[in-house]
mmCIF file of C-alpha atoms and ligand atoms in Angstrom:
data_model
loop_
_atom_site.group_PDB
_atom_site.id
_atom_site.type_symbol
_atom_site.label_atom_id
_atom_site.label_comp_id
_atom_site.label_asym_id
_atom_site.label_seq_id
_atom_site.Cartn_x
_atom_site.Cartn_y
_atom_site.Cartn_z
ATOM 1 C CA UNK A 1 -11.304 2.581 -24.864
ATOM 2 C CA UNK A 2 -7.883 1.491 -27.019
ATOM 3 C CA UNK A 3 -4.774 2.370 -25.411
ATOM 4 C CA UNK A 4 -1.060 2.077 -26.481
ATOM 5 C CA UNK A 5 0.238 -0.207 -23.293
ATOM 6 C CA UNK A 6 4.104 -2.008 -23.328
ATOM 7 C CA UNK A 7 2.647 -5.493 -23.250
ATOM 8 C CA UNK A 8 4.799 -8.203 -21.479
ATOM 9 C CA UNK A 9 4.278 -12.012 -22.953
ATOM 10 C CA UNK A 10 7.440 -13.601 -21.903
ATOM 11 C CA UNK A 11 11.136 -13.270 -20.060
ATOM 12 C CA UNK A 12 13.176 -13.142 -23.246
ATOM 13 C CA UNK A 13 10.335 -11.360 -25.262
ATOM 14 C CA UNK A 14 11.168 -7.583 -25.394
ATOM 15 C CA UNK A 15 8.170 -5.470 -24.086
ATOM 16 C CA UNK A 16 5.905 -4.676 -26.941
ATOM 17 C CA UNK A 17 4.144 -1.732 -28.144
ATOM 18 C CA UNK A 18 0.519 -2.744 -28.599
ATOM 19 C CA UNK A 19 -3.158 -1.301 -28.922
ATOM 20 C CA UNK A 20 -5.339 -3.116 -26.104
ATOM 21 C CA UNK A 21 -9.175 -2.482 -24.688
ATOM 22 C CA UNK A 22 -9.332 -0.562 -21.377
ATOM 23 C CA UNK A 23 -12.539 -1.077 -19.392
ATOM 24 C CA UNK A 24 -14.391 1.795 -18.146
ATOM 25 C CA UNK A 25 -14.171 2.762 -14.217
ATOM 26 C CA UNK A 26 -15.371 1.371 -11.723
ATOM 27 C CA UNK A 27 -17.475 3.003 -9.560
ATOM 28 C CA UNK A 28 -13.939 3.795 -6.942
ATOM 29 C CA UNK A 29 -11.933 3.724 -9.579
ATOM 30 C CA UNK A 30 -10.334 6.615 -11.802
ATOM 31 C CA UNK A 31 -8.916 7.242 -15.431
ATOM 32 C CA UNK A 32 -5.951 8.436 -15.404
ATOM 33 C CA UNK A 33 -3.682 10.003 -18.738
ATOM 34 C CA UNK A 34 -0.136 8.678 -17.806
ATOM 35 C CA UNK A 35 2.438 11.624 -18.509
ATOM 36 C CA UNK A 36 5.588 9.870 -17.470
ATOM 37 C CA UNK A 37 6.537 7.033 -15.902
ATOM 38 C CA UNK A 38 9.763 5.449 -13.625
ATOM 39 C CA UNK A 39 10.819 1.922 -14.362
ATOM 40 C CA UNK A 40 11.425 0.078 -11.490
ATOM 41 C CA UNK A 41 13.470 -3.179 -10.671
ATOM 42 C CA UNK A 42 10.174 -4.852 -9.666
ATOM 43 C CA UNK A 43 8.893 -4.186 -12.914
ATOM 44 C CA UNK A 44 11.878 -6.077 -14.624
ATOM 45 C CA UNK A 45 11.994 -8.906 -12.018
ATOM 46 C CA UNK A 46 8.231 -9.578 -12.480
ATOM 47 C CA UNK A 47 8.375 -10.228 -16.278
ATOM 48 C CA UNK A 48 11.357 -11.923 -15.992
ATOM 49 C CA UNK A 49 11.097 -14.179 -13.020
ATOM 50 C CA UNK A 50 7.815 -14.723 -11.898
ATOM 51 C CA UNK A 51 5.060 -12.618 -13.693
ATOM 52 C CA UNK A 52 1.557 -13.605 -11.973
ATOM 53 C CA UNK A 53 0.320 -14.773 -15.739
ATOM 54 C CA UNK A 54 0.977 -13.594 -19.362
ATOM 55 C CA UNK A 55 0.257 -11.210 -20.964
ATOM 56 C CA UNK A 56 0.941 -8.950 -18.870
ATOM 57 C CA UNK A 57 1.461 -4.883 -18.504
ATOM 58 C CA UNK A 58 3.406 -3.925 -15.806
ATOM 59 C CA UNK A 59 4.446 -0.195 -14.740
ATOM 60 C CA UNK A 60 4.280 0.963 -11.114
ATOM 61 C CA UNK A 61 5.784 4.280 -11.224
ATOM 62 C CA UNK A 62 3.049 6.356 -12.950
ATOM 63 C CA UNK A 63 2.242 10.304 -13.377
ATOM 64 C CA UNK A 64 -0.322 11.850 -14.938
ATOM 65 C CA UNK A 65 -3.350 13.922 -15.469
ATOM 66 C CA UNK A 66 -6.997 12.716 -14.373
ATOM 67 C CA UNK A 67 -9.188 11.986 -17.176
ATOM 68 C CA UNK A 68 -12.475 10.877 -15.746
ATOM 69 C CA UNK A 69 -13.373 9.358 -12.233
ATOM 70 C CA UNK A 70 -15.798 6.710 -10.755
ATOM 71 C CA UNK A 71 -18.977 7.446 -9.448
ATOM 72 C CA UNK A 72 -17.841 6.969 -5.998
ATOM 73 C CA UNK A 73 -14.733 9.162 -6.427
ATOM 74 C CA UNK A 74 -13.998 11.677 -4.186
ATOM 75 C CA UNK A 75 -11.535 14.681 -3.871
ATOM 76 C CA UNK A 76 -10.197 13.937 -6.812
ATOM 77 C CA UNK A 77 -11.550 15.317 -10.494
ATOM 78 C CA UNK A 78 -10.407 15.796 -13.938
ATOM 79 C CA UNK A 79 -8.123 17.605 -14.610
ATOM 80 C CA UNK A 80 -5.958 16.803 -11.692
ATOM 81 C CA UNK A 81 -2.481 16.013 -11.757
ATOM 82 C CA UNK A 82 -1.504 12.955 -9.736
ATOM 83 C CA UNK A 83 1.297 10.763 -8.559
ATOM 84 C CA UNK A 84 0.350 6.621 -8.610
ATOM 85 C CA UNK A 85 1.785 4.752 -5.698
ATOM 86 C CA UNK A 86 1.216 1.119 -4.389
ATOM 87 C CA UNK A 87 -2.294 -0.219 -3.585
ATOM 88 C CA UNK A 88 -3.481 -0.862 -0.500
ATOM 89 C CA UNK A 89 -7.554 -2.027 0.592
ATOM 90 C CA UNK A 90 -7.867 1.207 3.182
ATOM 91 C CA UNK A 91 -10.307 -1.432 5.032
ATOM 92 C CA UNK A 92 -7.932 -3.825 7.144
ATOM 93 C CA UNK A 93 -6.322 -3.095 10.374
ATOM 94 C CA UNK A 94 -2.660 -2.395 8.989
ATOM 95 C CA UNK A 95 -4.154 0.154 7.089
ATOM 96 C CA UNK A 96 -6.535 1.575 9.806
ATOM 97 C CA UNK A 97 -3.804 1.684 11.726
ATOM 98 C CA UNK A 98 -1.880 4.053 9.000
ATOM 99 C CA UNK A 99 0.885 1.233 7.913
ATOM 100 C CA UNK A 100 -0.830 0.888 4.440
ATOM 101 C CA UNK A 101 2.012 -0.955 3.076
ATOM 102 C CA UNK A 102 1.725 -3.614 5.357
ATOM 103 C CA UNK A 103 -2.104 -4.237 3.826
ATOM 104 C CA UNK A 104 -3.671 -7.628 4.519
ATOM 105 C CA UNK A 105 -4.444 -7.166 0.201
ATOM 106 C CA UNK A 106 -1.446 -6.290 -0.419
ATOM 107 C CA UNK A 107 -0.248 -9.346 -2.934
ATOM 108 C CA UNK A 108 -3.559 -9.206 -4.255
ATOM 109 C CA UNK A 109 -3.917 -5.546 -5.104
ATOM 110 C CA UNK A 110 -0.646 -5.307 -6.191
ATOM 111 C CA UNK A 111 1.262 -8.179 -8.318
ATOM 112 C CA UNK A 112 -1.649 -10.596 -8.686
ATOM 113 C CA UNK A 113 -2.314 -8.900 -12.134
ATOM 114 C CA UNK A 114 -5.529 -8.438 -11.366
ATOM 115 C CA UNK A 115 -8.128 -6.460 -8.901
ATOM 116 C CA UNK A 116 -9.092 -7.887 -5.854
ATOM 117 C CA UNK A 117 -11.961 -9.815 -7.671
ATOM 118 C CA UNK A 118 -9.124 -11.121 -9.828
ATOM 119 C CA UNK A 119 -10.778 -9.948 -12.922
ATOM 120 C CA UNK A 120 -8.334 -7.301 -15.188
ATOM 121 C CA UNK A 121 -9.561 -3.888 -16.920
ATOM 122 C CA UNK A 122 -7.472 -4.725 -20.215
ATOM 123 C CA UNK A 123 -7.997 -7.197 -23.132
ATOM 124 C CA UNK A 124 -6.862 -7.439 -26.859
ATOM 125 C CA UNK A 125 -9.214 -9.042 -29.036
ATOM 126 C CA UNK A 126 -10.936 -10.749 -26.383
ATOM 127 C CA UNK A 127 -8.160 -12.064 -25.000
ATOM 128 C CA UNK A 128 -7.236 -11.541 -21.313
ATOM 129 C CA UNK A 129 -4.330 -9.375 -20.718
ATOM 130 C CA UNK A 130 -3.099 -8.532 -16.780
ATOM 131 C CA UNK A 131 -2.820 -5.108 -15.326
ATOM 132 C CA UNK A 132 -3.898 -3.590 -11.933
ATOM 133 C CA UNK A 133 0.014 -3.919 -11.699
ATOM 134 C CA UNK A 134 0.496 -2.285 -7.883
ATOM 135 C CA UNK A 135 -2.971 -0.427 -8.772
ATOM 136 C CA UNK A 136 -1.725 1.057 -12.359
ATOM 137 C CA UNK A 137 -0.349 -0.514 -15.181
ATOM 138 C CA UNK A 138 1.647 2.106 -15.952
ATOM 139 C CA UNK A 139 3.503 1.543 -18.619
ATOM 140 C CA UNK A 140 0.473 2.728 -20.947
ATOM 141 C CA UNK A 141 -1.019 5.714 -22.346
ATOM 142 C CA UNK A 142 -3.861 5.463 -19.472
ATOM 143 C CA UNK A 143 -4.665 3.555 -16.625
ATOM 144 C CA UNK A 144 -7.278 3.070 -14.117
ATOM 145 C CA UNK A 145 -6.369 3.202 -10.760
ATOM 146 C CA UNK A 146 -8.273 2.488 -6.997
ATOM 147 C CA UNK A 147 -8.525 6.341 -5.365
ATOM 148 C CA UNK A 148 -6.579 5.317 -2.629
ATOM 149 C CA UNK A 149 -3.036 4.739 -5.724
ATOM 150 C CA UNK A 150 -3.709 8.193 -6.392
ATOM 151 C CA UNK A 151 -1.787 11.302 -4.579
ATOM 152 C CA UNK A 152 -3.132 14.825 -5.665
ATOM 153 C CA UNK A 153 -0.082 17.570 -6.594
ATOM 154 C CA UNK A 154 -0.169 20.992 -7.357
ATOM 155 C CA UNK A 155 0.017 22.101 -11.095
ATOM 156 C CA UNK A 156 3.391 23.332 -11.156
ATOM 157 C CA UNK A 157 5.118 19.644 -9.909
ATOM 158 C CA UNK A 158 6.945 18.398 -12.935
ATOM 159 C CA UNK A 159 5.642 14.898 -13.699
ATOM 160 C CA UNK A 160 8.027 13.654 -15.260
ATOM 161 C CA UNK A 161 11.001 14.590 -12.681
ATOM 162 C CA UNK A 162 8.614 13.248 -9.510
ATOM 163 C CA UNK A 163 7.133 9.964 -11.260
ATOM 164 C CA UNK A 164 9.188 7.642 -9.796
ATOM 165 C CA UNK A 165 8.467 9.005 -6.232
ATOM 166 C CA UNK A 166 5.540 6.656 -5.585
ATOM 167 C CA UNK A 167 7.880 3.343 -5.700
ATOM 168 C CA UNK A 168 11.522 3.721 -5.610
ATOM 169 C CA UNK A 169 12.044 6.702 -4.358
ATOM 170 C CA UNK A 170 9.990 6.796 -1.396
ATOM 171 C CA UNK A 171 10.919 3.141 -0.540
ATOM 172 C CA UNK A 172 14.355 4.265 -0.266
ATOM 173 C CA UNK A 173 13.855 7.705 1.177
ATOM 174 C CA UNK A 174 11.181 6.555 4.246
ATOM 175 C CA UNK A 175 13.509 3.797 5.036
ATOM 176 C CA UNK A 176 15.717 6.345 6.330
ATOM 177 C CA UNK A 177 13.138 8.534 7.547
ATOM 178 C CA UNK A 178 10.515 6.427 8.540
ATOM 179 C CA UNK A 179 12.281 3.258 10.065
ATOM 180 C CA UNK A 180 15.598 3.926 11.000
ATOM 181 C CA UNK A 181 15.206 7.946 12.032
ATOM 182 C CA UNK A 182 18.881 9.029 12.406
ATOM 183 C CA UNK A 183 19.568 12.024 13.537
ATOM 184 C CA UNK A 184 22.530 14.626 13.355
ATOM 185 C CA UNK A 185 24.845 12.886 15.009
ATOM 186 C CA UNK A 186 24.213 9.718 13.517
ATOM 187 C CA UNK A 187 26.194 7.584 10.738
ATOM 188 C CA UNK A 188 24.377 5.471 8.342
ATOM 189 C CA UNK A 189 26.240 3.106 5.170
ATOM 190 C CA UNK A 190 24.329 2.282 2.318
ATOM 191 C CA UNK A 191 25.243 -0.853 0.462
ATOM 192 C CA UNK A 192 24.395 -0.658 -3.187
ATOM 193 C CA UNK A 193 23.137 3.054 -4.693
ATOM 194 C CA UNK A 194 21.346 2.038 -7.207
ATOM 195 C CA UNK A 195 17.771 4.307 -7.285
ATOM 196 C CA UNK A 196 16.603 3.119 -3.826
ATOM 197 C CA UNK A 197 20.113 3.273 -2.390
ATOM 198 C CA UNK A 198 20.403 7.205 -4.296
ATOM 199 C CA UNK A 199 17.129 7.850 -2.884
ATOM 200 C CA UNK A 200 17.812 6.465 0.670
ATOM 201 C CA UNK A 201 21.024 9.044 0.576
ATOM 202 C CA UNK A 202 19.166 12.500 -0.789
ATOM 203 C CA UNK A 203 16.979 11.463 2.329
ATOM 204 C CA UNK A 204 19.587 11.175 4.621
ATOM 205 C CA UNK A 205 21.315 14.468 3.832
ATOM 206 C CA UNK A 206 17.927 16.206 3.374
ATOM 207 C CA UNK A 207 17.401 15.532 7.243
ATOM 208 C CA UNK A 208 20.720 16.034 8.307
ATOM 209 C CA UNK A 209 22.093 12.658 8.871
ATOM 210 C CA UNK A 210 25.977 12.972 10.532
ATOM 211 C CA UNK A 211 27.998 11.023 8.191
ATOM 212 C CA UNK A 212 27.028 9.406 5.109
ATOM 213 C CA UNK A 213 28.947 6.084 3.561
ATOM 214 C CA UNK A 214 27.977 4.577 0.352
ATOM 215 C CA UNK A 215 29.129 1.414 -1.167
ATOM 216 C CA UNK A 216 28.965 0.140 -4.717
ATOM 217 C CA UNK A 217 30.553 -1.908 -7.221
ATOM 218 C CA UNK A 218 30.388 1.186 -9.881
ATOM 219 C CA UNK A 219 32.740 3.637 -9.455
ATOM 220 C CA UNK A 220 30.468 6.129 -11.582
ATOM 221 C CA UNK A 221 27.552 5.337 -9.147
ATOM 222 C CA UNK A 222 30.345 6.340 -6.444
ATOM 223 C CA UNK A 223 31.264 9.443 -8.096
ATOM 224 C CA UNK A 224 27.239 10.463 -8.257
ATOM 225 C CA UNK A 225 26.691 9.816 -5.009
ATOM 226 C CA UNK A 226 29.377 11.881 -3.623
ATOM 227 C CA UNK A 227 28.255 14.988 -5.742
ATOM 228 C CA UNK A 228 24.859 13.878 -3.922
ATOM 229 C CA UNK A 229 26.564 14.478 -0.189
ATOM 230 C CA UNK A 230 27.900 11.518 0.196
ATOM 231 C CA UNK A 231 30.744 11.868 2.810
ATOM 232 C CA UNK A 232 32.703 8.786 1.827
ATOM 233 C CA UNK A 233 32.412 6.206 -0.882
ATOM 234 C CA UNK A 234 33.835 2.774 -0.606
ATOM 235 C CA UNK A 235 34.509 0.363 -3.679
ATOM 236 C CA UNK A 236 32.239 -2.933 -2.357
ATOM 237 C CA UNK A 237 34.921 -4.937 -4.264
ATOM 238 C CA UNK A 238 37.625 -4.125 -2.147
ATOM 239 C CA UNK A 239 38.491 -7.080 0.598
ATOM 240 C CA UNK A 240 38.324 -4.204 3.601
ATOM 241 C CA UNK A 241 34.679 -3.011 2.941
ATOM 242 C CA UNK A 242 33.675 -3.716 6.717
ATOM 243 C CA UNK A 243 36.979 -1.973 8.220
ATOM 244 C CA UNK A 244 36.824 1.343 5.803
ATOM 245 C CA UNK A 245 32.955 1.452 6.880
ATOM 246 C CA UNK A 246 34.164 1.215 10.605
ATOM 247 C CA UNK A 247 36.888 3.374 10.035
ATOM 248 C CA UNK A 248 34.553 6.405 7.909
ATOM 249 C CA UNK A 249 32.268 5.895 11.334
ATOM 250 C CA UNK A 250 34.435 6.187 13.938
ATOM 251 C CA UNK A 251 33.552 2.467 14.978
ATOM 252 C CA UNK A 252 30.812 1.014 13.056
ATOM 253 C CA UNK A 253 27.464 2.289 11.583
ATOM 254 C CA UNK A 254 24.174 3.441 13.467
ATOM 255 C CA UNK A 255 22.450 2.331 10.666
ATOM 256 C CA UNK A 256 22.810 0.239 7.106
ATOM 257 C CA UNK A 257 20.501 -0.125 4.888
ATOM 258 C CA UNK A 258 21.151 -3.058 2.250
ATOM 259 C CA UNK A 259 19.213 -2.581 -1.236
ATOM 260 C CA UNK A 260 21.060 -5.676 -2.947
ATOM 261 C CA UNK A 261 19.340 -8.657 -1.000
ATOM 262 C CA UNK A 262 22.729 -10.350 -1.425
ATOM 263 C CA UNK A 263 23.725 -12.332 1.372
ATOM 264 C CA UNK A 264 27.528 -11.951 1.315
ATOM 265 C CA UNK A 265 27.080 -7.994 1.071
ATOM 266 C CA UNK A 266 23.787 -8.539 4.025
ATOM 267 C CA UNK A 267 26.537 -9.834 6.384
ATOM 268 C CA UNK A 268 28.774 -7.134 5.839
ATOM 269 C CA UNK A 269 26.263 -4.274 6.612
ATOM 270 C CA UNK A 270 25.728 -6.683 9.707
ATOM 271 C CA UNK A 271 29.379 -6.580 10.677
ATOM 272 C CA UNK A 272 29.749 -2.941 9.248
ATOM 273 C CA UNK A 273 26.997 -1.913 12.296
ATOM 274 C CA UNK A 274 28.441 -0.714 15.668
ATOM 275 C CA UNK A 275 26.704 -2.188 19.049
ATOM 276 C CA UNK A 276 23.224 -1.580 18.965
ATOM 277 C CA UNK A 277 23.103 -0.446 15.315
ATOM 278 C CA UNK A 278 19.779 -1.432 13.174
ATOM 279 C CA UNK A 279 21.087 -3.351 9.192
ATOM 280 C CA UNK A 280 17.576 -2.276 6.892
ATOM 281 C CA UNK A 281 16.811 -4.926 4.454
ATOM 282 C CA UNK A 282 14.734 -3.437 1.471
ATOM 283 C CA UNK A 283 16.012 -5.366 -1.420
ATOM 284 C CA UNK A 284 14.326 -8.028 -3.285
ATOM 285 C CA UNK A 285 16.290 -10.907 -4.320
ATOM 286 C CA UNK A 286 18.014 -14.163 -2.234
ATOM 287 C CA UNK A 287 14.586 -15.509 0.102
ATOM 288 C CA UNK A 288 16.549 -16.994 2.965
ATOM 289 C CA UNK A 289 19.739 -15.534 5.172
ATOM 290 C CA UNK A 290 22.091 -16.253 7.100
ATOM 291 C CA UNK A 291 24.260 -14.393 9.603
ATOM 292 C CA UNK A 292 26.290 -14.512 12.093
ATOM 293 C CA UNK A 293 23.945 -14.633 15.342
ATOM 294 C CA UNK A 294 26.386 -13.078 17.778
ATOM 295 C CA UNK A 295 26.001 -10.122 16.355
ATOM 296 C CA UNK A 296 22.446 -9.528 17.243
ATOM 297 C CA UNK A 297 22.804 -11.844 20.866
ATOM 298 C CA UNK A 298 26.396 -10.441 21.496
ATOM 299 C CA UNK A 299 26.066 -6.738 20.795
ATOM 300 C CA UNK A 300 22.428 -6.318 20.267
ATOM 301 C CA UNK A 301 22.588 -5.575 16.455
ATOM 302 C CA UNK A 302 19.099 -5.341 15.128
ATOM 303 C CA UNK A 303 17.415 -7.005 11.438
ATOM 304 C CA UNK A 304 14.520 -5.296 10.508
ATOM 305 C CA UNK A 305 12.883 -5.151 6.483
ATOM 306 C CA UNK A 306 10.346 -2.579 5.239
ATOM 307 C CA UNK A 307 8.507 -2.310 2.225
ATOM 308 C CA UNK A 308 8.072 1.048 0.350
ATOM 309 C CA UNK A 309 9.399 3.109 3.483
ATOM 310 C CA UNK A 310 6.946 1.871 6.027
ATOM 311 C CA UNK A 311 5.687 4.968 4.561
ATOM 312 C CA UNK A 312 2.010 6.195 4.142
ATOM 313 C CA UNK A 313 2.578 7.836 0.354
ATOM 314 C CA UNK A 314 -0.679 10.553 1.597
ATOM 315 C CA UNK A 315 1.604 11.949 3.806
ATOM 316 C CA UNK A 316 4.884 11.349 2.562
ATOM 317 C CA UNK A 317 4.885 12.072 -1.194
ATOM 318 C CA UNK A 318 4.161 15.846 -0.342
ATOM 319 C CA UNK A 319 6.939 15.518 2.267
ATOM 320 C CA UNK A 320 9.229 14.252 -0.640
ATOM 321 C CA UNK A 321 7.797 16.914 -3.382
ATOM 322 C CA UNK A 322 8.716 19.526 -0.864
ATOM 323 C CA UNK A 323 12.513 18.556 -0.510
ATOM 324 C CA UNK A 324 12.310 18.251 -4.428
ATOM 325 C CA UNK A 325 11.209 21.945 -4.620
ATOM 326 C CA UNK A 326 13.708 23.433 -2.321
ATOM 327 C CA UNK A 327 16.481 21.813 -3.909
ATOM 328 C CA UNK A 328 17.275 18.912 -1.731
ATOM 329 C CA UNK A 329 16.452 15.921 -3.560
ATOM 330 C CA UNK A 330 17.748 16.441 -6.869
ATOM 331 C CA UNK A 331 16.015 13.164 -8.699
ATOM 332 C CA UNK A 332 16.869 14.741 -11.704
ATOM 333 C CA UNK A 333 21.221 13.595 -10.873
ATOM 334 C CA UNK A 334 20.091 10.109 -11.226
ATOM 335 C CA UNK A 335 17.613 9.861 -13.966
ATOM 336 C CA UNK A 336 17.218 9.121 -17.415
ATOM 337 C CA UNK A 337 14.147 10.485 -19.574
ATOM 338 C CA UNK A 338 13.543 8.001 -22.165
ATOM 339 C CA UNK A 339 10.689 8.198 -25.010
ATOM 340 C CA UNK A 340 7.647 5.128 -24.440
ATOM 341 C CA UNK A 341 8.461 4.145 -27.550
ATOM 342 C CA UNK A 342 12.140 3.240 -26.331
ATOM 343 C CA UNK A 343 11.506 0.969 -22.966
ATOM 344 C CA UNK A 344 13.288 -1.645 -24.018
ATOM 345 C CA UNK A 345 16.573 0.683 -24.684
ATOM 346 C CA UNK A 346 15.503 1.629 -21.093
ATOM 347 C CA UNK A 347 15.413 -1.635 -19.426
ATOM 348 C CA UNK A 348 18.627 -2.596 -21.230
ATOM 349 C CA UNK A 349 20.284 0.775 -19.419
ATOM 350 C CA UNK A 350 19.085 -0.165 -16.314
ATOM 351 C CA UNK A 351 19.966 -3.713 -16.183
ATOM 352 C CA UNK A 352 23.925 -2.969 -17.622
ATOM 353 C CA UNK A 353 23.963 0.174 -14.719
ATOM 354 C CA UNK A 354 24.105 2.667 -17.298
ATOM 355 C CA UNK A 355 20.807 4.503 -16.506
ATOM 356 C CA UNK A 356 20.631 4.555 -12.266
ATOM 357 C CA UNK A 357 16.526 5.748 -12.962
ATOM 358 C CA UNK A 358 15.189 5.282 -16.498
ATOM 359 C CA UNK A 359 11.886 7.355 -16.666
ATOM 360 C CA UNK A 360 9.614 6.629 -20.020
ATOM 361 C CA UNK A 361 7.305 9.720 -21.302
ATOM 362 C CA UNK A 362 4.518 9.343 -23.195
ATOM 363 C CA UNK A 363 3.589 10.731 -26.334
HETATM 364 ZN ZN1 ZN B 1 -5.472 -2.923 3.812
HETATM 365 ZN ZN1 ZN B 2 8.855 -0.511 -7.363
#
């Protein structure tokens, strides 16, 4: 079938609005309408920096409406209306063992570009064009998606509030709830609240965390993030971060969770920790480190990454859309609805920090 996708064919090249040929599903694969859609850093990064292959469509934050499934679909059918998260094969032993986003496939299945056979569902005029972008594509009027991408919602979940929840939000929010698992008495800093830091903070104050610190260059990020329970906010460009972190904590953090992937702001949450505290890496960005060893040796600080949460998106998605219905994850403070036709406008707010979440409807 033709779609309308936001085709990628180069760093400086803004996305473009194009008709390409989407292949019918596979037998465990299903069609899905796209409603709405998050953009997420990894989105920008991959046609920017290293994008598997152009032409590309990228999009990993999708929502929609099921429009037909695969022969070997089950539990899901037309009609439905489903999140899209990352993909994962369901068949190795990370995923057997329910840590799905720790999948032996997970490069392939997710920013190869193309399906674990390497072949893609879209073309234009013959000519190849990459999708299967973490199992979607989403940045297009439809995509088709593995079963296992897809988490079934009631009706009445707005679409476009929740689409970002299968990427950003739960990578942030089940980094807090998954791996680090503070509890009431408990402090935790978060270096850089952009939408995984904003997430990682609705998360900790939906469960209760002690005291909340969050640190940012923006002082409008800052201001959100206090109306969003922060307890205090710290300017990361003042020379004291590390002894106002200390200070808000009454001796150093339990927890820190670093979104920037910075090093100089990675050794601060280090030194920011008190004895025994755990530093959470989730960003993407520098590929080596280096800290300051006696830290960990001399007062058993721990390192630890994750990747979207640790979470398994079946069971934490509903977990998420739950919080999001009683009131205590209010996405809606830090996003942006943006038409399709404007992603570039969107991509420019999010790289300049004026949007914290751009989210793109469809026509
Ligand atoms: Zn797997
Ligand atoms: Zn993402």
């Amino acid at each position: 079938m033709e779609i309308t996708a936001a085709v990628a064919r180069g760093a400086h090249v803004p996305f473009s609005l194009e008709t390409v040929t989407l292949e019918d599903p596979r037998p465990g694969e299903v069609l899905v309408r796209i409603v709405a859609t998050g953009v997420c850093h990894t989105d920008l990064v991959t046609k920017s920096v290293f994008p598997p292959e152009l032409p590309i469509v990228v999009g990993h934050e999708g929502a929609g409406i099921v429009e037909r499934v695969g022969s070997e679909v089950t539990g899901i059918a037309p009609g439905d209306h489903v999140l899209l998260t990352y993909a994962s094969c369901g068949d190795c032993p990370r995923c057997a063992a329910g840590t799905p986003s720790y999948c032996e496939n997970f490069v392939i299945l997710n920013t190869s570009g193309g399906r674990s056979d390497f072949t893609s569902a879209l073309s234009k005029d013959g000519e190849r064009v990459m999708g299967a972008f973490f199992g979607q594509s989403s940045f297009a009027s439809y995509a088709l998606v593995p079963a296992r991408t897809i988490v079934v919602v009631d009706e009445d979940v707005d679409l476009v509030a929740t689409a970002p929840f299968g990427c950003g939000v739960q990578t942030g929010a089940g980094a807090v709830t998954n791996v680090m698992r503070p509890g009431p008495d408990d402090s935790l800093a978060i270096f850089g609240v952009g939408g995984v830091g904003m997430a990682a903070l609705m998360a900790a104050r939906a469960i209760g965390v002690g005291t909340i610190v969050a640190v940012d260059l923006s002082a409008e990020r800052l201001a959100v993030a206090k109306e969003l329970g922060a307890d205090v906010t710290i300017d990361g460009a003042a020379e004291d971060v590390v002894a106002q972190v200390i200070a808000a904590t009454g001796g150093g953090a339990h927890f820190a969770l670093d979104t920037t992937a910075l090093n100089p702001v990675i050794a601060k949450g280090l030194e920011a920790l008190r004895p025994l505290g755990t530093l959470v890496l989730v960003g993407l960005g520098e590929a080596t480190m280096e800290v300051e060893i006696g830290h960990l040796t001399g007062n058993g600080k721990a390192i630890r990454g994750c990747i979207e949460g640790s979470v398994d998106p079946q069971q934490f998605i509903p977990q998420l859309l739950a919080w999001h219905r009683e009131g205590k994850f209010p996405i809606e403070k830090i996003s942006k609805v943006y038409p399709f036709a404007q992603i570039n406008d969107a991509v420019a707010d999010a790289e300049r920090g004026s949007t914290i979440k751009p989210i793109l409807i469809l026509p």
